[in-house]
CSV table of C-alpha atoms and ligand atoms in Angstrom, one decimal:
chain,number,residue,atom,x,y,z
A,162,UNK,CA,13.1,38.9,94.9
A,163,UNK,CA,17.0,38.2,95.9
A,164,UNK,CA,18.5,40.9,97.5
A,165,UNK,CA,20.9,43.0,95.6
A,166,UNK,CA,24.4,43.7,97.6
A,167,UNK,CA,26.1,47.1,97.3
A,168,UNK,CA,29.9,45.5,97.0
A,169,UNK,CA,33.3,47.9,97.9
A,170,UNK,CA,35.1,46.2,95.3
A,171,UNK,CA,38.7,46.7,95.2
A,172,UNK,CA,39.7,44.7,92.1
A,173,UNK,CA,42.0,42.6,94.5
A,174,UNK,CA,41.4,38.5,95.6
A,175,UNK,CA,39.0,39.3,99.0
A,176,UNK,CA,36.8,41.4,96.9
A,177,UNK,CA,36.5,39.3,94.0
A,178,UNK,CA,35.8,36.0,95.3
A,179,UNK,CA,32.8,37.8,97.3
A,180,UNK,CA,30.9,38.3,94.2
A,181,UNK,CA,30.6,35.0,93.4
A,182,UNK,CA,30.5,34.1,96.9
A,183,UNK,CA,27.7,36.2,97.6
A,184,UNK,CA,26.0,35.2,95.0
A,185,UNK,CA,25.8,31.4,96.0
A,186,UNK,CA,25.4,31.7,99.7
A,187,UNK,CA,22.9,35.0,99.6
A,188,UNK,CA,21.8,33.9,96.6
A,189,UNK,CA,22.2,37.6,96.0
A,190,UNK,CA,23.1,40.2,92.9
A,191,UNK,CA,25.8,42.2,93.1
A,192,UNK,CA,26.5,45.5,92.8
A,193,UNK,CA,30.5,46.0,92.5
A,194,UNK,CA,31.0,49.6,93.2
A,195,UNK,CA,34.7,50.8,92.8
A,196,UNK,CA,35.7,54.0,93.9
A,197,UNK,CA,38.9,56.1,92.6
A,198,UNK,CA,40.5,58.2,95.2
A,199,UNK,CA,43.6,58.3,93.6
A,200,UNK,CA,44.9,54.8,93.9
A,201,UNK,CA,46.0,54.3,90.5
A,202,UNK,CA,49.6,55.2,92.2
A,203,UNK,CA,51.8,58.1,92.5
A,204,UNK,CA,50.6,60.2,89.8
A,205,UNK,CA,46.8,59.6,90.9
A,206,UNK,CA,45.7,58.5,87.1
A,207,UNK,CA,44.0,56.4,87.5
A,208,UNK,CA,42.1,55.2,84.1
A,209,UNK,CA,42.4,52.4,82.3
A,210,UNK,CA,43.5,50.7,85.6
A,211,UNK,CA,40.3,51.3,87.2
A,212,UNK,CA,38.0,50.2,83.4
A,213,UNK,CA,40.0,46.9,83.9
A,214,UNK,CA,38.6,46.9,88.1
A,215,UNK,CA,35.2,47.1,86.5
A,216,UNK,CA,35.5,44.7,83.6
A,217,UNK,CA,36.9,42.0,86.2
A,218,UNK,CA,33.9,42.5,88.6
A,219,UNK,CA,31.6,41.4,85.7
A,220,UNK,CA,34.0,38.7,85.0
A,221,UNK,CA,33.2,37.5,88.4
A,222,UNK,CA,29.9,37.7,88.3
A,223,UNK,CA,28.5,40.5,89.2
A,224,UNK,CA,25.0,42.0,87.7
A,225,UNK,CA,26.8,45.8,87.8
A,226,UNK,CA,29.5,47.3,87.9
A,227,UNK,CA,30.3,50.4,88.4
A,228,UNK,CA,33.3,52.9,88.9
A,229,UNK,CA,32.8,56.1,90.7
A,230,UNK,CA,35.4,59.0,90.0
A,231,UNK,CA,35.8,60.5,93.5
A,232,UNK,CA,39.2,62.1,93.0
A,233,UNK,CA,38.1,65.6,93.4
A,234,UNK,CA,35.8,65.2,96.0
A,235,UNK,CA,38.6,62.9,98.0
A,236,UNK,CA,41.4,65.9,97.8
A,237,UNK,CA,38.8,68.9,98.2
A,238,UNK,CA,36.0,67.8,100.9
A,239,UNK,CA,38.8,64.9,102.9
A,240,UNK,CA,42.3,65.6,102.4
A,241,UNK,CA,42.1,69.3,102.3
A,242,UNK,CA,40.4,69.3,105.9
A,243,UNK,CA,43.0,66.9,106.7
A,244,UNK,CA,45.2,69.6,106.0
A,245,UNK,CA,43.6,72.5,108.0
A,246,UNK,CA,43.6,69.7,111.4
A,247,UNK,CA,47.1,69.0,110.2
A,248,UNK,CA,46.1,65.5,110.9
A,249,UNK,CA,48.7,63.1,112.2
A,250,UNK,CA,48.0,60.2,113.9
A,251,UNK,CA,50.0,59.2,116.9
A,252,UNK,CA,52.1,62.7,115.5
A,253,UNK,CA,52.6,60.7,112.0
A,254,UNK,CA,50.5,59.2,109.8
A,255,UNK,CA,48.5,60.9,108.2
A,256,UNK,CA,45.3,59.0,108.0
A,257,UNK,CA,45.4,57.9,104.3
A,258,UNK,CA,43.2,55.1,104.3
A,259,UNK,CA,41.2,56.2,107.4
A,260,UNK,CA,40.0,59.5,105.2
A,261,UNK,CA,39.0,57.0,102.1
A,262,UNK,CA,36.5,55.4,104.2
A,263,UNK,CA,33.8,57.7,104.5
A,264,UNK,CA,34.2,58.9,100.9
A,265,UNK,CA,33.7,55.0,100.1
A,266,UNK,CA,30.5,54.7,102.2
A,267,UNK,CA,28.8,58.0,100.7
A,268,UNK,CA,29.3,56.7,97.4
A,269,UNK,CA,28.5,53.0,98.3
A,270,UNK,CA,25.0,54.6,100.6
A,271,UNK,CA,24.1,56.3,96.9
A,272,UNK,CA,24.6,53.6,94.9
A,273,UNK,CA,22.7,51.2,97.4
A,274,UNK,CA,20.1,53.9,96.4
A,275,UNK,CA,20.1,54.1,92.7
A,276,UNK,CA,19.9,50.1,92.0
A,277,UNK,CA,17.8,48.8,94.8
A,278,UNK,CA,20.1,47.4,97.8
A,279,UNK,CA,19.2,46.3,100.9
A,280,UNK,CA,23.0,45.2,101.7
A,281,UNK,CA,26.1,46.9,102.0
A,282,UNK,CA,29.4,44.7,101.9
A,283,UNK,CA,33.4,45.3,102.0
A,284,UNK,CA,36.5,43.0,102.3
A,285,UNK,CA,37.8,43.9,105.5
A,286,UNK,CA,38.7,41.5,108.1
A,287,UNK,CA,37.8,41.5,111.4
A,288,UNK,CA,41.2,43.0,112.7
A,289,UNK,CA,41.6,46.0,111.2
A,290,UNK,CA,40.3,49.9,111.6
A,291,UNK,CA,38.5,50.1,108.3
A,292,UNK,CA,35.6,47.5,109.3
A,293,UNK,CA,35.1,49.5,111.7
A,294,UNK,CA,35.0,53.0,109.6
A,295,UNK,CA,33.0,51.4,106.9
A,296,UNK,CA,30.2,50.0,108.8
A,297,UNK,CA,30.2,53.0,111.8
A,298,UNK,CA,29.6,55.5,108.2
A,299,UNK,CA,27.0,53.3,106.8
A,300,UNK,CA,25.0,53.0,110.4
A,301,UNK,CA,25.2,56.8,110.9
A,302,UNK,CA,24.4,57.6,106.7
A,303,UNK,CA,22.0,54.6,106.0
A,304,UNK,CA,20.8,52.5,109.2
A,305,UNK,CA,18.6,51.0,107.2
A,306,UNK,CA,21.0,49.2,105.3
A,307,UNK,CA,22.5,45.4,106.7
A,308,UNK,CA,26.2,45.0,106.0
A,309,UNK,CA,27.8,41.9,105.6
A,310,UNK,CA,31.9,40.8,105.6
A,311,UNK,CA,32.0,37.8,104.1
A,312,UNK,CA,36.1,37.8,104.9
A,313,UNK,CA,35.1,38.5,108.4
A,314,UNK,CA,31.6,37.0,108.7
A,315,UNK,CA,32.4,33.2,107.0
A,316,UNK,CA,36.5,33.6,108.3
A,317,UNK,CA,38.5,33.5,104.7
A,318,UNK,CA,42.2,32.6,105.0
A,319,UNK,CA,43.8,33.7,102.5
A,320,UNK,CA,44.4,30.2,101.1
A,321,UNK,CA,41.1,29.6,101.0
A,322,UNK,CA,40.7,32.5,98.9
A,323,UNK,CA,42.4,31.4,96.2
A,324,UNK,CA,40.9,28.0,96.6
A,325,UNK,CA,37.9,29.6,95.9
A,326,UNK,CA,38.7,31.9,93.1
A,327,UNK,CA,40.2,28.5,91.0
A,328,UNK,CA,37.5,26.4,91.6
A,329,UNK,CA,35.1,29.2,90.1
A,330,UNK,CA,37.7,30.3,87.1
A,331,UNK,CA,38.2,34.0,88.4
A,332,UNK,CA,40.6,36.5,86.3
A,333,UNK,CA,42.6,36.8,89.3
A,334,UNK,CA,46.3,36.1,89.1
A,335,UNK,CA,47.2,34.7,92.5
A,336,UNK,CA,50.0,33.9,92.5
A,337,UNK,CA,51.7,37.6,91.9
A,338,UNK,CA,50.1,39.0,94.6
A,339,UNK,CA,51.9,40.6,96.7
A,340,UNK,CA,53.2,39.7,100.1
A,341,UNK,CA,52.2,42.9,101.5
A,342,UNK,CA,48.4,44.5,102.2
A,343,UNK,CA,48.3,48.2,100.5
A,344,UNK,CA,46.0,50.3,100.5
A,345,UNK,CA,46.9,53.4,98.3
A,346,UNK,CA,45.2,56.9,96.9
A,347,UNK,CA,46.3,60.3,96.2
A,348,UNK,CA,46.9,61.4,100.1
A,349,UNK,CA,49.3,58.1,100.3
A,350,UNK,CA,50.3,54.4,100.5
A,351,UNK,CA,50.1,51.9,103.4
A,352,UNK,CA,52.1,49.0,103.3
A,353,UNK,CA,51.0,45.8,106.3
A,354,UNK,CA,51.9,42.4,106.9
A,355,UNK,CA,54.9,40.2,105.0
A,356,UNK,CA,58.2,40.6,106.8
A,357,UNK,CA,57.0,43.7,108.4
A,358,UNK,CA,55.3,42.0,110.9
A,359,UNK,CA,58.8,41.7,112.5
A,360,UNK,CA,59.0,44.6,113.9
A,361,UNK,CA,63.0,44.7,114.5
A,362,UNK,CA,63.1,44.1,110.3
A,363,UNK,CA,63.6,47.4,108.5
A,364,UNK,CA,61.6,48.3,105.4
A,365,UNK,CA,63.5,47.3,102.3
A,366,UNK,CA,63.7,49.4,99.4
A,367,UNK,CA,61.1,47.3,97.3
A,368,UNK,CA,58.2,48.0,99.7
A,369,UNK,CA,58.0,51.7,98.6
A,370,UNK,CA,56.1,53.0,95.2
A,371,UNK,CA,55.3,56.5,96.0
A,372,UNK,CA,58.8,57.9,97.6
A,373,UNK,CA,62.5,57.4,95.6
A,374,UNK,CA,65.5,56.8,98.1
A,375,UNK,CA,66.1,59.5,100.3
A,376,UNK,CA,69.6,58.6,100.5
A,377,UNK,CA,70.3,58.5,97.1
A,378,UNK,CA,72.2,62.0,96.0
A,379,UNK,CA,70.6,64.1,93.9
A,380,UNK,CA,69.7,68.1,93.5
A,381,UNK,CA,67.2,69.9,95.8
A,382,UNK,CA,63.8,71.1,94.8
A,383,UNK,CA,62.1,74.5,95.7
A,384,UNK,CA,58.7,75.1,95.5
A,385,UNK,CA,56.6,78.2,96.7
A,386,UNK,CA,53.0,77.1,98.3
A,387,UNK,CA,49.9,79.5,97.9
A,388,UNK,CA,47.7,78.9,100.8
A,389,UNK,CA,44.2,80.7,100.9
A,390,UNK,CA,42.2,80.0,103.9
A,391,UNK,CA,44.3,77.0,105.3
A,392,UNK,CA,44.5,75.1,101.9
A,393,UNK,CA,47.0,75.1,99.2
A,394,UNK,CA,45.7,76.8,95.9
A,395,UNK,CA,48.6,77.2,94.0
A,396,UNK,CA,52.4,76.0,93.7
A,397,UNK,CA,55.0,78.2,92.3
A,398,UNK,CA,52.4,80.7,90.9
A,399,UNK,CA,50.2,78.5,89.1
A,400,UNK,CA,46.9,78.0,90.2
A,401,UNK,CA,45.5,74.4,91.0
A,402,UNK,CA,42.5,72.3,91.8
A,403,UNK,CA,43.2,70.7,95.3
A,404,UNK,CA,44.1,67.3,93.4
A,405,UNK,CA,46.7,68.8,91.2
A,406,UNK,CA,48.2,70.2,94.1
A,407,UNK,CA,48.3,66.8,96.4
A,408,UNK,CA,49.5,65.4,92.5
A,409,UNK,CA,51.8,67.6,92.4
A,410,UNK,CA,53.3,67.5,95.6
A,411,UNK,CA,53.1,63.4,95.3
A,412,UNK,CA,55.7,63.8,92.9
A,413,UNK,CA,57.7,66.3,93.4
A,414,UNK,CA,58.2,65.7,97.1
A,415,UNK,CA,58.4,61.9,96.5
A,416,UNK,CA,61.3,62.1,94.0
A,417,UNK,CA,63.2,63.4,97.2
A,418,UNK,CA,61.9,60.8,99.4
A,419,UNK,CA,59.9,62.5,101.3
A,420,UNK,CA,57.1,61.1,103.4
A,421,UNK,CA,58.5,57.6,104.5
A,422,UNK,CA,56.7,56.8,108.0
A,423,UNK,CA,57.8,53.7,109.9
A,424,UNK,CA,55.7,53.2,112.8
A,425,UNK,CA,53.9,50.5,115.5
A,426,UNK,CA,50.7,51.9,115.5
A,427,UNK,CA,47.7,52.0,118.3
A,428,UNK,CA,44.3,50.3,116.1
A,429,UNK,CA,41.1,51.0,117.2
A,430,UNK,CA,40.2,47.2,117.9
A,431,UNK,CA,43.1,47.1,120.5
A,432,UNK,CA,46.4,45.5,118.6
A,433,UNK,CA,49.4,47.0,118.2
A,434,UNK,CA,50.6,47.2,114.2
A,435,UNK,CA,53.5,47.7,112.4
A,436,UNK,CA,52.8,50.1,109.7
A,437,UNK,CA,54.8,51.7,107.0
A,438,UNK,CA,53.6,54.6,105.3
A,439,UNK,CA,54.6,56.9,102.1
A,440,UNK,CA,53.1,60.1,101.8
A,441,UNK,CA,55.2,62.8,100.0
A,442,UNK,CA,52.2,65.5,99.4
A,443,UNK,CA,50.2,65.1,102.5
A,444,UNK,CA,53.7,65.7,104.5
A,445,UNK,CA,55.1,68.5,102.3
A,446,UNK,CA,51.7,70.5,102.3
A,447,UNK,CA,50.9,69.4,106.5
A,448,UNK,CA,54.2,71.2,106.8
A,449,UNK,CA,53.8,73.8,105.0
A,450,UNK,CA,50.5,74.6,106.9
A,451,UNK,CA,51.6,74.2,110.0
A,452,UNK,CA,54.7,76.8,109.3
A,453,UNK,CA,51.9,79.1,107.7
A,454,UNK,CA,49.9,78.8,111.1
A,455,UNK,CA,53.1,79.9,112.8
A,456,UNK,CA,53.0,83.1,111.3
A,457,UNK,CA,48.6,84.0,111.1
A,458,UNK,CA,47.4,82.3,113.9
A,459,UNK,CA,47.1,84.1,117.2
A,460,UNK,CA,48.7,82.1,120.4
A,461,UNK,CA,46.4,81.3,122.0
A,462,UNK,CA,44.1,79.7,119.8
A,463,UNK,CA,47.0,77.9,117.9
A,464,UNK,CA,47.9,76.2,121.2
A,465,UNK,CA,44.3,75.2,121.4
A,466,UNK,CA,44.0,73.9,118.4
A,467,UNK,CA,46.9,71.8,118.9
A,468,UNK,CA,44.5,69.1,121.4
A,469,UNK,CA,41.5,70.2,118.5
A,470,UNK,CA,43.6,68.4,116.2
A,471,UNK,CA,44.7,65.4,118.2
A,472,UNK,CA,41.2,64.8,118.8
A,473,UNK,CA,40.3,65.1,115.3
A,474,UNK,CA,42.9,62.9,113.8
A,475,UNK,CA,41.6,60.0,116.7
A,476,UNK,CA,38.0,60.7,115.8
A,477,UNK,CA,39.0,60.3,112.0
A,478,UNK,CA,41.5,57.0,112.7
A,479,UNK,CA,38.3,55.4,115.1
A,480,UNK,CA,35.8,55.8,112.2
A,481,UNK,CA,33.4,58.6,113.5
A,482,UNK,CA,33.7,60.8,110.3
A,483,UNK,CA,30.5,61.7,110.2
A,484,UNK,CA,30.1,61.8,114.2
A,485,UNK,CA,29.0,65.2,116.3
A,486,UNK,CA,32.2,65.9,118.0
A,487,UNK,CA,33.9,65.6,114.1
A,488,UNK,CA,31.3,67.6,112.9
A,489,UNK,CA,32.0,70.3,116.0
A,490,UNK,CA,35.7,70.4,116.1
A,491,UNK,CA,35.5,71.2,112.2
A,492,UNK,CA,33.8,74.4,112.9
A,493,UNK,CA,36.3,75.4,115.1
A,494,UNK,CA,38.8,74.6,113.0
A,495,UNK,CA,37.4,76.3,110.5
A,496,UNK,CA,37.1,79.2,112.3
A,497,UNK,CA,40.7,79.2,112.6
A,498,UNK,CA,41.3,79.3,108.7
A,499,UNK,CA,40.1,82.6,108.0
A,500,UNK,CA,43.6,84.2,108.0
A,501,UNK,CA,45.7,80.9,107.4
A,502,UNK,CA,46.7,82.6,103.6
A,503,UNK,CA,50.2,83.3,102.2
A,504,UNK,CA,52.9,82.2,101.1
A,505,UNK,CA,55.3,79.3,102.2
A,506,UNK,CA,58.7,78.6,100.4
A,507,UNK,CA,60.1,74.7,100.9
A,508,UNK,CA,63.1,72.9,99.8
A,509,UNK,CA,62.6,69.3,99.1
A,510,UNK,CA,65.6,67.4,99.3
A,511,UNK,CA,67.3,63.9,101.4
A,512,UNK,CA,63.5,62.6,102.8
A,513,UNK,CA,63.0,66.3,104.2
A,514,UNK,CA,60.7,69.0,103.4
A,515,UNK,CA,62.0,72.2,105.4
A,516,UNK,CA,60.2,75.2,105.4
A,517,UNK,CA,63.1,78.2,104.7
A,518,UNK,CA,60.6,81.4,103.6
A,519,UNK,CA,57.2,82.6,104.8
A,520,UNK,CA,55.0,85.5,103.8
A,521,UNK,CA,51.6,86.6,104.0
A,522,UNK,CA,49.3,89.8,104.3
A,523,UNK,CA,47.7,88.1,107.0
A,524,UNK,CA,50.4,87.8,108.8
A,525,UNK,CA,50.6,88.2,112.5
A,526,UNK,CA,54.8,88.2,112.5
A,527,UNK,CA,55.7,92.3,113.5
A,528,UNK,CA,59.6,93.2,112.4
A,529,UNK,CA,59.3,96.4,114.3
A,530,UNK,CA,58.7,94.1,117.2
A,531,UNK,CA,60.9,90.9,116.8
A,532,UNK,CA,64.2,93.3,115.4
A,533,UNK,CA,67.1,93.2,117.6
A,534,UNK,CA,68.5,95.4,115.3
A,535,UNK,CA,67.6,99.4,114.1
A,536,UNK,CA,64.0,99.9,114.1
A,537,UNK,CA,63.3,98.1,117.1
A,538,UNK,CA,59.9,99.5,118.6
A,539,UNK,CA,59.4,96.8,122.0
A,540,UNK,CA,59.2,98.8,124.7
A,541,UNK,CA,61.9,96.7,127.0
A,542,UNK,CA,61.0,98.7,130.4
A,543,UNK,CA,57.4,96.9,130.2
A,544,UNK,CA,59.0,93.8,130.4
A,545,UNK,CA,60.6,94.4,133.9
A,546,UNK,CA,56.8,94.5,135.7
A,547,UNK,CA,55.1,92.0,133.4
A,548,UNK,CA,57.8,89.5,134.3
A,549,UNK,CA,57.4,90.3,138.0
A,550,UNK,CA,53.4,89.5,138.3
A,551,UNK,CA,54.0,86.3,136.1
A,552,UNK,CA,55.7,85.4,138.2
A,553,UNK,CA,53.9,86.1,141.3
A,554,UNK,CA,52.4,82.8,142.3
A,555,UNK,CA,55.1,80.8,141.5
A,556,UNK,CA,56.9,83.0,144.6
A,557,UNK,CA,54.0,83.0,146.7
A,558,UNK,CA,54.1,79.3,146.7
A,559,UNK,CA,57.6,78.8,147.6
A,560,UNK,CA,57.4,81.3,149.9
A,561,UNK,CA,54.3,79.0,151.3
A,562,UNK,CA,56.4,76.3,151.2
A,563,UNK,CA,59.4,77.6,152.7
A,564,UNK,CA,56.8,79.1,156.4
A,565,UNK,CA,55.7,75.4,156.8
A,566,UNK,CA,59.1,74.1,156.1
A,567,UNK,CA,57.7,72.1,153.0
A,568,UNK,CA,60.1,70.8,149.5
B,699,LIG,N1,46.6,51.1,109.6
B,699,LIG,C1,46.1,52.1,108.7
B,699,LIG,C2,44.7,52.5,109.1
B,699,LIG,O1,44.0,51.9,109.8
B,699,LIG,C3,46.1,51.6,107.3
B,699,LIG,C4,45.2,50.5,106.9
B,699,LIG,C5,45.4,50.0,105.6
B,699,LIG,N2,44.4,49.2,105.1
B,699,LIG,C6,44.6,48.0,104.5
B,699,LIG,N3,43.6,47.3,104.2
B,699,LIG,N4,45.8,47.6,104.2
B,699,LIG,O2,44.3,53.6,108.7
């Protein structure tokens, strides 16, 4: 019997030229699996986009095809934890396509399991982070399961591609592809290679899909964010499913520009890359949270939680998702959450989303306390002692250092 191959099928050249490809040189069946997580661009709707996606993978010769509507399960179990690490890579990106990844390989470990595969495959090359992320997930969900990258195992150029895809009459249309590499979903867009690799040119206009012109006048948008827990649950009063809000937010945020990320990022396979990055929701609402942290979360643990989430965000870039540290920083952070609930007011406006309101019944903020004004209930003559001991073995030490005649 030929083995039947799970494909992560895209809808794009790599992906589509492996079915056939496949096929012939594994003399194999394949399964095209496509996975929504939002990608059908900045309003996340996906639909007939993704129909046409499965429709082409038959096309190309594959024995199924299948897509797999993950948009609610993307936004509440990987973008909404996202949220709560306030996840920023190297401080900035914030890990759109490095959250896909896992979501991909659950769905492509279950679908492997309905129709009978003994192989797992995905277009990636061998440069990039998400080889990595897909085929760490697969080994730590299903190590039964071989994987094979036929862009990375039989080294595809590009040209030979589309070589490839004439000579077998594919539905793929070449030639407007593209100069760039995206990879897009509701938490954002990534935008790679073309002129960007020059990393003194500056992105132009046409690169971005999700994010209008910053610097383009226009009027200023307010909106209130509910936060229960540490995620958003409704915007200006009205209730929302944690896709609605990142929607939302998409939207609204990006018609101000906000979310544009320009960066030379550190990939887990050692290169340096240039990366540009749109993300209006997933910086509106990381900023909201982090504002809403300022006011519920005790000091301590919010300055701890600060290296918690740095950890997290590398854990989640290096593809160990579903590793034991991931799975034991969550439960901390989680543990922080219980009191992360209120209220945060933002203005949207020139690329900037600035926080200018806060409240919550949670909150940790005293007025009686922080008033310089009437009311004021800090008892000042504490302060005299505490500062005295605090600083008590920073004298002791230069007092050390001044007996043995020390600088
Ligand atoms: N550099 C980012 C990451 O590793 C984005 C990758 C985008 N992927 C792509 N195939 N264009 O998470």
């Amino acid at each position: 019997m030929s083995d039947r191959v799970v494909l992560a099928y895209s809808g794009g050249l790599d992906t589509s030229v492996a079915i056939p490809y496949l096929a012939e040189h594994m003399g194999a069946e394949v399964i095209a699996v496509a996975v929504d997580v939002g990608q059908g661009g900045e309003t996340g709707y996906a639909g007939n986009e993704m129909e046409m996606i499965r429709k082409r993978a038959l096309a190309c010769g594959a024995v199924e095809s299948e897509v797999i509507d993950a948009r609610d399960e993307f936004a509440t179990d990987f973008c909404f934890p996202a949220i709560r690490a306030n996840a920023l890579y190297m401080d900035r990106y914030p890990l759109l396509s490095s959250l896909s990844r896992p979501l991909i390989v659950k769905h492509l470990v279950a679908a492997a399991s309905r129709h009978g595969g003994t192989v797992v495959s995905h277009g990636c090359t061998g440069k990039g982070n998400d080889q990595v992320r897909f085929e760490v997930g697969i080994g730590a969900l299903a190590p039964h399961l071989k994987v094979v990258a036929p862009a990375r195992d039989f080294a595809w150029t590009r040209d030979k591609a589309i070589a490839y895809a004439e000579t077998k009459g594919l539905p793929i249309e070449t030639s407007k592809r593209s100069p760039y590499s995206i990879d897009q979903n509701v938490w954002g867009r990534a935008v790679e290679t073309g002129f960007l690799e020059d990393i003194w040119n500056g992105p132009i206009e046409d690169v971005y899909a999700y994010t209008a012109d910053p610097s383009i006048p226009r009027d200023a948008d307010e909106v209130v964010i509910t936060f229960d827990g540490g995620v958003p649950v409704a915007l200006d009063g009205e209730t929302v499913t944690p896709y609605e809000a990142i929607v939302a937010l998409n939207r609204r945020a990006g018609a101000q520009g906000v979310g544009r990320i320009d960066i030379v990022e550190d990939r887990l396979v050692g290169i340096k890359s240039r990366e540009v990055y749109e993300a209006p929701g997933a910086i509106a609402l990381i900023t909201a949270h982090q504002e809403l942290e300022n006011v519920t979360v005790e000091r301590d643990q919010a300055r701890f939680k600060k290296s918690v989430e740095q950890r997290w965000g590398e854990l989640v870039y290096d593809g160990l998702w579903f590793s034991p540290l991931k799975h034991s920083l969550d439960a901390f952070i989680a543990d922080t959450q219980r009191h992360v609930s209120g209220e945060i007011r933002m203005t949207l406006h020139g690329g900037r989303a600035t926080v200018t309101g806060r409240r919550s019944d949670s909150s940790l903020y005293d007025f009686s306390l922080a008033t310089y004004d009437e009311g004021d209930l800090f008892d000042q003559s504490l302060a005299k002692g505490f500062v005295q001991l605090w600083g008590l073995p920073s004298r002791l030490a230069s007092a050390r250092d001044a007996r043995l005649g020390a600088n």
